[in-house]
XYZ file of C-alpha atoms in Angstrom:
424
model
C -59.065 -77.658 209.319
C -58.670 -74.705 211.874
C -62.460 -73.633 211.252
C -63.393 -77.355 211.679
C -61.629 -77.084 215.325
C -62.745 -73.798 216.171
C -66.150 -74.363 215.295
C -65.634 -77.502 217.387
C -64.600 -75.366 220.045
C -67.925 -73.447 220.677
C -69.822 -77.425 221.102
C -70.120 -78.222 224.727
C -70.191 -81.987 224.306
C -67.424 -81.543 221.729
C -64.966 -78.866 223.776
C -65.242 -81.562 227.223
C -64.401 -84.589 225.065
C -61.214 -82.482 223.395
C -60.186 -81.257 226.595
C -60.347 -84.425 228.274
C -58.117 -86.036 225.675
C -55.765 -83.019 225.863
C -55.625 -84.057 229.703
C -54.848 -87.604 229.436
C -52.248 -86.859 226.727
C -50.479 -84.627 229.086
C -50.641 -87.328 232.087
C -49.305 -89.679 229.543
C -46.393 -86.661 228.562
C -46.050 -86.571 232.917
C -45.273 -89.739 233.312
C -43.435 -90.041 230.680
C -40.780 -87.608 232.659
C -41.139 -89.839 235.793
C -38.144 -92.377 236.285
C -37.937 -95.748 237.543
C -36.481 -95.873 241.085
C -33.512 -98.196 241.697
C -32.060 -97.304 237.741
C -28.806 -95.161 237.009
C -30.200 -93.784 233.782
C -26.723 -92.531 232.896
C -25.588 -96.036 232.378
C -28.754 -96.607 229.767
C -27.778 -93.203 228.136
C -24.105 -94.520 227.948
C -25.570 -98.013 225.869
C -27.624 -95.551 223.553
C -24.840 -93.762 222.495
C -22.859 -96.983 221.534
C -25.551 -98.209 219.559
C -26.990 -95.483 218.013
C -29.345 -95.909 215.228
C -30.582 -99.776 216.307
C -33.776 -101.137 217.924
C -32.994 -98.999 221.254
C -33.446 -95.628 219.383
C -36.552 -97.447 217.724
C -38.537 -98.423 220.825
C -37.365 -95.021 222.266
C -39.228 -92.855 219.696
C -42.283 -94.902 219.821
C -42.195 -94.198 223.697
C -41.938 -90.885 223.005
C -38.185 -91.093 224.603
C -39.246 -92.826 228.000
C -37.247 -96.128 227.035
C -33.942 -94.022 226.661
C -34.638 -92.145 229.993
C -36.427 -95.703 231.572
C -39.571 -93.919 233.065
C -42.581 -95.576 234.287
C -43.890 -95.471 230.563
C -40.369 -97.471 228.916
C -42.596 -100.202 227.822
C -45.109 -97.636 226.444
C -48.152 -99.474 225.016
C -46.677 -101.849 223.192
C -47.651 -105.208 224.976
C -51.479 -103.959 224.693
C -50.637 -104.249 220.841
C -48.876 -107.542 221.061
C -51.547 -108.608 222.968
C -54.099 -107.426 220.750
C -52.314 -109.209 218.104
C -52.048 -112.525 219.234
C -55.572 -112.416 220.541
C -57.395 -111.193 216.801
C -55.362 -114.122 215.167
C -56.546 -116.453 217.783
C -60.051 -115.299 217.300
C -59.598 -117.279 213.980
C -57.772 -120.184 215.112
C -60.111 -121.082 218.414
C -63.496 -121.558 217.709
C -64.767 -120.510 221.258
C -63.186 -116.894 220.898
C -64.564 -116.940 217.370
C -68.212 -117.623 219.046
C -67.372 -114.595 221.351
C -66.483 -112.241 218.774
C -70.320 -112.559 217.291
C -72.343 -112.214 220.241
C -71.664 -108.692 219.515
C -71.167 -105.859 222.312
C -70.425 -108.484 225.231
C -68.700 -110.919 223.251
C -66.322 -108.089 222.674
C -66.133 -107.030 225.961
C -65.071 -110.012 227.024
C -62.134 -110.176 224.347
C -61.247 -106.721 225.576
C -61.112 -108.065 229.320
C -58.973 -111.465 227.786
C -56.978 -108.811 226.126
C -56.115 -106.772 229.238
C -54.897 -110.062 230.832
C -52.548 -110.764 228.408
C -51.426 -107.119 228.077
C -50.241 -107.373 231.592
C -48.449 -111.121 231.215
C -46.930 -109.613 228.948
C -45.629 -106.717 230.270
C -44.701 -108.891 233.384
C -42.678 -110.705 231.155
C -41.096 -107.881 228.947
C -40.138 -105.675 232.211
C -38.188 -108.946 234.065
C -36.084 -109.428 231.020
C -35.202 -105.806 230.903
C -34.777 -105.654 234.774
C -32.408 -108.960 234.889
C -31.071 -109.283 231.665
C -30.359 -106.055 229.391
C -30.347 -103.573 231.750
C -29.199 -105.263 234.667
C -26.597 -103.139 235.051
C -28.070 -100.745 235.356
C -29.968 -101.462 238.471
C -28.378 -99.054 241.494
C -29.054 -102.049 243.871
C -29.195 -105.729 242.382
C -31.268 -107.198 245.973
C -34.668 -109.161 245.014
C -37.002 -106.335 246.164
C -35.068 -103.409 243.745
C -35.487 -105.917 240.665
C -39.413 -106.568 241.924
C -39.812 -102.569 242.258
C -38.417 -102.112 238.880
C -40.596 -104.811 237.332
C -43.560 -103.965 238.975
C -43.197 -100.044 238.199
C -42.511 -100.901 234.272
C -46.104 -103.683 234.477
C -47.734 -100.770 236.478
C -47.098 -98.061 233.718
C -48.218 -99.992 230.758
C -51.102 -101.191 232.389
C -51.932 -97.140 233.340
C -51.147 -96.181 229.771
C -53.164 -99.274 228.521
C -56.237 -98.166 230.672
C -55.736 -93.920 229.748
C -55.644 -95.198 226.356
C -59.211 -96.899 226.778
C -60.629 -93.739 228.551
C -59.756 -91.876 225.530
C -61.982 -93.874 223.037
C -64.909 -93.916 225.490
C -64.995 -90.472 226.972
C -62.361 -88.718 224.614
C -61.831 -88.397 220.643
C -60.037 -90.568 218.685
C -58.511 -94.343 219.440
C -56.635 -93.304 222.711
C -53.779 -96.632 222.182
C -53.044 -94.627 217.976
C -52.994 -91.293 219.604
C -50.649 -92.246 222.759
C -48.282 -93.359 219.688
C -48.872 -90.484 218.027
C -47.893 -88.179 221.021
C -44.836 -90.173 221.840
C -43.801 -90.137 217.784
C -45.108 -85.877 217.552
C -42.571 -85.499 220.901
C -39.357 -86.607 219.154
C -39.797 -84.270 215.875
C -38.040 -81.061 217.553
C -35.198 -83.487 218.646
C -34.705 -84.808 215.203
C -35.242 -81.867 213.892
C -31.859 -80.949 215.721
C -30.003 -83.537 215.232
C -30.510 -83.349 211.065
C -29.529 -79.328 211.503
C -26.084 -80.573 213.568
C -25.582 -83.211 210.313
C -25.967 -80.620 207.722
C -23.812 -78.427 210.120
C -21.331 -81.167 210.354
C -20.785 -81.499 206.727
C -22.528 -84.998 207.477
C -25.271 -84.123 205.086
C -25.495 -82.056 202.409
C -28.862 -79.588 201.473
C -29.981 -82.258 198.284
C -30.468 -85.043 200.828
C -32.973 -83.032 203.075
C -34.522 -81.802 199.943
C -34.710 -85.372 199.330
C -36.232 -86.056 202.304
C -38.817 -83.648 202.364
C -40.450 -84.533 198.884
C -40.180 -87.953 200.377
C -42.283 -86.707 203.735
C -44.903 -84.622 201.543
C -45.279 -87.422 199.357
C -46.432 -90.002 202.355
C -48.506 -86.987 203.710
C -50.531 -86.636 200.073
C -50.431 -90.229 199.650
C -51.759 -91.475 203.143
C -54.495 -88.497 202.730
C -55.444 -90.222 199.208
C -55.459 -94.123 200.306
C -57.190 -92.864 203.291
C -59.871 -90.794 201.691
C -60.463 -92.815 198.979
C -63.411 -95.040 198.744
C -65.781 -97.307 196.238
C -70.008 -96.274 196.003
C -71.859 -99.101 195.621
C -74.954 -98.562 194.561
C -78.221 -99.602 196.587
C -81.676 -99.898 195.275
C -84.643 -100.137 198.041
C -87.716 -101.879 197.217
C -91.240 -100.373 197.779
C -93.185 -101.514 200.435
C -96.393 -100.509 202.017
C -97.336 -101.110 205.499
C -100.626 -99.504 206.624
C -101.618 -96.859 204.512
C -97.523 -95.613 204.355
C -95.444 -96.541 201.170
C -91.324 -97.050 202.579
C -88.397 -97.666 200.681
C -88.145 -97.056 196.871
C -84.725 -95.075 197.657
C -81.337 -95.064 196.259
C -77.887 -94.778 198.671
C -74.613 -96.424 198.491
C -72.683 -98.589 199.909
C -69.194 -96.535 200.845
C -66.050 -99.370 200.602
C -62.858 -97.259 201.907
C -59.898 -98.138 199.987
C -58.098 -98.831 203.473
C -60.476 -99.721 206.141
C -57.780 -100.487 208.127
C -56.192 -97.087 208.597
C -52.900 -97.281 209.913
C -53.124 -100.109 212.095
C -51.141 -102.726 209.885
C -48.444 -100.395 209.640
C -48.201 -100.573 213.863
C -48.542 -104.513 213.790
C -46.223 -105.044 211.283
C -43.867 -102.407 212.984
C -44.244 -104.163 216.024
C -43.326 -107.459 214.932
C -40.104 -106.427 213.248
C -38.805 -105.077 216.539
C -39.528 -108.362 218.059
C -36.463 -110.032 216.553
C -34.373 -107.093 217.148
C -35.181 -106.743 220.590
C -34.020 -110.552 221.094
C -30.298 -109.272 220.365
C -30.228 -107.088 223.351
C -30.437 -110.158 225.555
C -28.924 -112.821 223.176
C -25.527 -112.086 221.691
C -22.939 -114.082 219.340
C -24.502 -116.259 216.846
C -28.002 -115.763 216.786
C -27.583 -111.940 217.414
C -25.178 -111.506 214.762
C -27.620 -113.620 212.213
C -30.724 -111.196 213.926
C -28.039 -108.187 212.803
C -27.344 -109.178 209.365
C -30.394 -110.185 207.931
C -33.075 -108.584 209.894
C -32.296 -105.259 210.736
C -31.386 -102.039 208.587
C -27.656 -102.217 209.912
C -26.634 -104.323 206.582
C -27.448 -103.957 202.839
C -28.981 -107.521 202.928
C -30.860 -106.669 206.258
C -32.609 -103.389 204.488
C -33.707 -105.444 201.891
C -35.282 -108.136 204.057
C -36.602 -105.751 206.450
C -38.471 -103.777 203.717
C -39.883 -107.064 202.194
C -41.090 -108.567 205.396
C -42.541 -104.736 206.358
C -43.709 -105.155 202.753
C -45.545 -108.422 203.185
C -46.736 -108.226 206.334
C -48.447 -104.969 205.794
C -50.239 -106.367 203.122
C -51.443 -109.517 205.702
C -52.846 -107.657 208.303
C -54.424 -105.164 206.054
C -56.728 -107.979 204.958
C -56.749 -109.351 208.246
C -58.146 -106.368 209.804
C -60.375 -105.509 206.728
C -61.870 -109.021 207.504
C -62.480 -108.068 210.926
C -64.107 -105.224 210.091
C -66.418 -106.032 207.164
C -68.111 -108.940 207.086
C -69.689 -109.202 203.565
C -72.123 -112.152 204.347
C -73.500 -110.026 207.313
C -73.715 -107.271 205.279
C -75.560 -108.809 202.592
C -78.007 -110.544 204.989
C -79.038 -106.983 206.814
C -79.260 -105.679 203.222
C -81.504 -108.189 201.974
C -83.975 -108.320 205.553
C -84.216 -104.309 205.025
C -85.611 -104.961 201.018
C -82.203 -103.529 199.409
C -80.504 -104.919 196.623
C -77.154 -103.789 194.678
C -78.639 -103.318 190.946
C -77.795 -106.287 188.613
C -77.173 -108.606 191.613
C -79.095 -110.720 193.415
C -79.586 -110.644 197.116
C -78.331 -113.007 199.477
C -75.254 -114.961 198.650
C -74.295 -113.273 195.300
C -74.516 -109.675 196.984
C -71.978 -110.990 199.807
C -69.673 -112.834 197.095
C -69.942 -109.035 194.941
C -69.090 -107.443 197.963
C -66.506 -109.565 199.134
C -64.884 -109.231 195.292
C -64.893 -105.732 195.444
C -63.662 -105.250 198.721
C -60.588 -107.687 197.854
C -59.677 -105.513 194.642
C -59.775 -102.402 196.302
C -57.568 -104.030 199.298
C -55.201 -104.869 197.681
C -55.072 -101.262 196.258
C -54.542 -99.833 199.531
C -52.275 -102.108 201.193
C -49.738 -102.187 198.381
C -50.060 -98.325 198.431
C -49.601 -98.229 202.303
C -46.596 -100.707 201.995
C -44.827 -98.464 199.455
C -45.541 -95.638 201.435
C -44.054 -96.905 204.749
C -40.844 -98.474 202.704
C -39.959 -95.542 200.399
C -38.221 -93.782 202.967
C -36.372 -96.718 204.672
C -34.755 -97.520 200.570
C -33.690 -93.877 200.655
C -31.526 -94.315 203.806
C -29.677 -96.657 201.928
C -28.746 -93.519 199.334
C -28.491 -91.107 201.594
C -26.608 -89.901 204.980
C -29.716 -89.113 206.635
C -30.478 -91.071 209.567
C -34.073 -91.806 209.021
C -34.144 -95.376 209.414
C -37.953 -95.219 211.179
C -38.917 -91.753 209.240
C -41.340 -93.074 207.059
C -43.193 -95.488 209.598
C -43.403 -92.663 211.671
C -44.709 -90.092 209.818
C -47.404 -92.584 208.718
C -48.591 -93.504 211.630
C -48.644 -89.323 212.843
C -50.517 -88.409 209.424
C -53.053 -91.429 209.423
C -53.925 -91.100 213.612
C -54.455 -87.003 212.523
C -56.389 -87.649 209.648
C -58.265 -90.451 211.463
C -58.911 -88.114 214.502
C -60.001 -84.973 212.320
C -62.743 -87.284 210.937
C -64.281 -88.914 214.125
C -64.372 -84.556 215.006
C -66.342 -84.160 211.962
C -68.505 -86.992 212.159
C -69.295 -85.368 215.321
C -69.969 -82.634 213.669
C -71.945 -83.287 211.493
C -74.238 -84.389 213.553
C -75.198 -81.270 214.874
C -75.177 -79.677 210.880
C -72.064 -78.255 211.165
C -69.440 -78.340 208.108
C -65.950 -79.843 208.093
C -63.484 -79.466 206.305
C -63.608 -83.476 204.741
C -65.062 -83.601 201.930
């Protein structure tokens, strides 16, 4: 992996794209530090405290600890996701965006501009119900224009981080929105690094539960490294063809099926809509917040269990949602059969795309289950242990699979230019 970045390095093309991401990372880490005017942050510290171990420390590690100290980047890029959620699943449901999503390269572009839009209703929305609901005591002055330059400051920095995170992909390496998550999840380790050392000092926890831990943490490393790597060849046989005095085709490739073409992405959505819920309790209390409490979040027995089968199930959903998205098997099997290919034993055209579509269903369903384990294992071990680790395992997913994601659009690079990673 270190020759792999060194040789990197010494690439022009390669060392300008790294260093520009490096750059926009640290802009994002900069404004990360950069508070909201009009807030008395030592209030919001004071509400952390008291309910330590809920949804506030949860949306403050995936900002990367800007919700806890309300900077310009509290809402982090969450509302892009949300957005980007409710726009892919209307893609299905409304045939016009479904026409727009197969005109290729503009019809895409134009989802991208819908989803930009929404990102920022959203936002909109999500930063007035902080401003004069939850937090509203927190405001220094309560007048109409403080609340509108606290709203319009939280809109503002999601809609920077949203477009920083797009500048990444196109000029930068790696999907800039995975590795702004990844930055704000990397920037909390050393913190709860600390805090476990002050349990075990405490006598809160003893050495067997870290152990514990650990395995747990080198087992979702090896494991997202295997689901992620992993893949099905399927075999393709060109036909021969002459055209002028020139024979083509006659060739044998394959067709490589990842295991999880989705990468870590379901793990984010389905993260994302488990907070949802949560984050309804900060601004409705008594009966429905108690009923959120019980049975939806990890501060009950009951709640665990529901929380890990909904994480559970709607992993496994958007796994195959975004595998559909991604791999179209009656496209594929149309380009195969205009180019002369075949898969051996099957014919082209429609039995090639129902083969395909088989065999990337079975080896779905492979991965997600895999990925769902993986991101549940360590929330059932909170329940047996003292550690406080209630997002651990989500967490380190998403940091290993953005890593192993971003190593591999380097070495793709890479290879381009007949170099050797270290993927094999």
């Amino acid at each position: 992996m270190l020759s792999t970045l060194r040789n990197a390095w010494k690439i022009p093309d390669l060392r300008k794209r790294i260093l520009f991401t490096l750059l926009m990372l640290f802009i994002f880490r900069l404004g990360s530090s950069i508070p909201v005017p009009g807030i008395d942050t030592g209030y919001i510290a004071d509400m952390f405290e008291s309910q330590e171990g809920g949804v506030l420390d949860f949306l403050n590690l995936m900002a990367g600890g800007a919700f806890k100290q309300f900077t310009i980047f509290a809402l982090n890029i969450y509302p892009y996701i949300t957005a980007s959620i409710i726009l892919q699943l209307l893609t299905i449901a409304i045939p016009r965006l479904e026409a727009l999503a197969k005109e290729g390269d503009e019809g895409r572009k134009k989802i991208a501009q819908y989803t930009r839009y929404a990102t920022v209703v959203l936002a909109l929305v999500q930063a007035t119900a902080y401003s004069i609901g939850f937090f509203r005591n927190a405001l220094i002055e309560t007048d109409i224009l403080s609340v509108i330059v606290v709203v319009v400051t939280l809109t503002a920095g999601t809609a920077f981080l949203m477009w920083l995170g797009e500048q990444i992909t196109d000029k930068g390496i790696g999907n800039g929105i995975s590795l702004i998550i990844f930055v704000g999840i990397v920037s909390r380790i050393p913190g709860g690094i600390f805090k476990v050392t002050n349990l075990f000092v405490e006598g809160f926890v003893n050495i067997f539960e870290i152990i514990a831990f650990l395995i747990v943490a080198v087992i979702i490393i090896a494991g997202v490294i295997a689901i992620q790597q992993g893949q099905r060849k399927i075999p393709v046989q060109y036909a021969k063809r002459v055209v002028g005095r020139k024979m083509y085709g006659g060739q044998s490739t394959h067709i490589p099926l990842k295991v999880l073409m989705a990468g870590v992405i379901p793990v984010i959505f389905a993260t994302s809509i488990l907070a949802f819920p949560q984050t309804l309790t900060l601004f409705f209390k008594g009966g429905f917040g108690d009923f959120v409490q019980k049975y939806f979040t990890m501060n009950s027995t009951i709640g665990t269990w529901i929380y890990s089968v909904l994480n559970v199930i709607l992993i496994i959903f958007f796994t195959y949602f975004y595998t559909a998205l991604q791999f179209n098997p009656i496209e594929y099997a149309k380009n195969l059969k205009q180019h002369g290919g075949f898969i051996p034993g099957i014919r082209p055209g429609r039995p090639t795309s129902e083969f395909l579509n088989r065999v990337t269903s079975r080896i779905t369903i492979v991965g997600a289950i895999a990925l769902a384990f993986i991101s549940t294992l360590p929330v059932l071990l909170n329940t047996v242990t003292n550690l406080n680790i209630r997002f651990g395992g989500t967490a380190l997913l998403i940091v290993v699979g953005v890593a192993l994601e971003t190593m591999k659009q380097i070495e793709s690079q890479m290879l381009m230019r007949h170099y050797k990673g270290f993927l094999k």
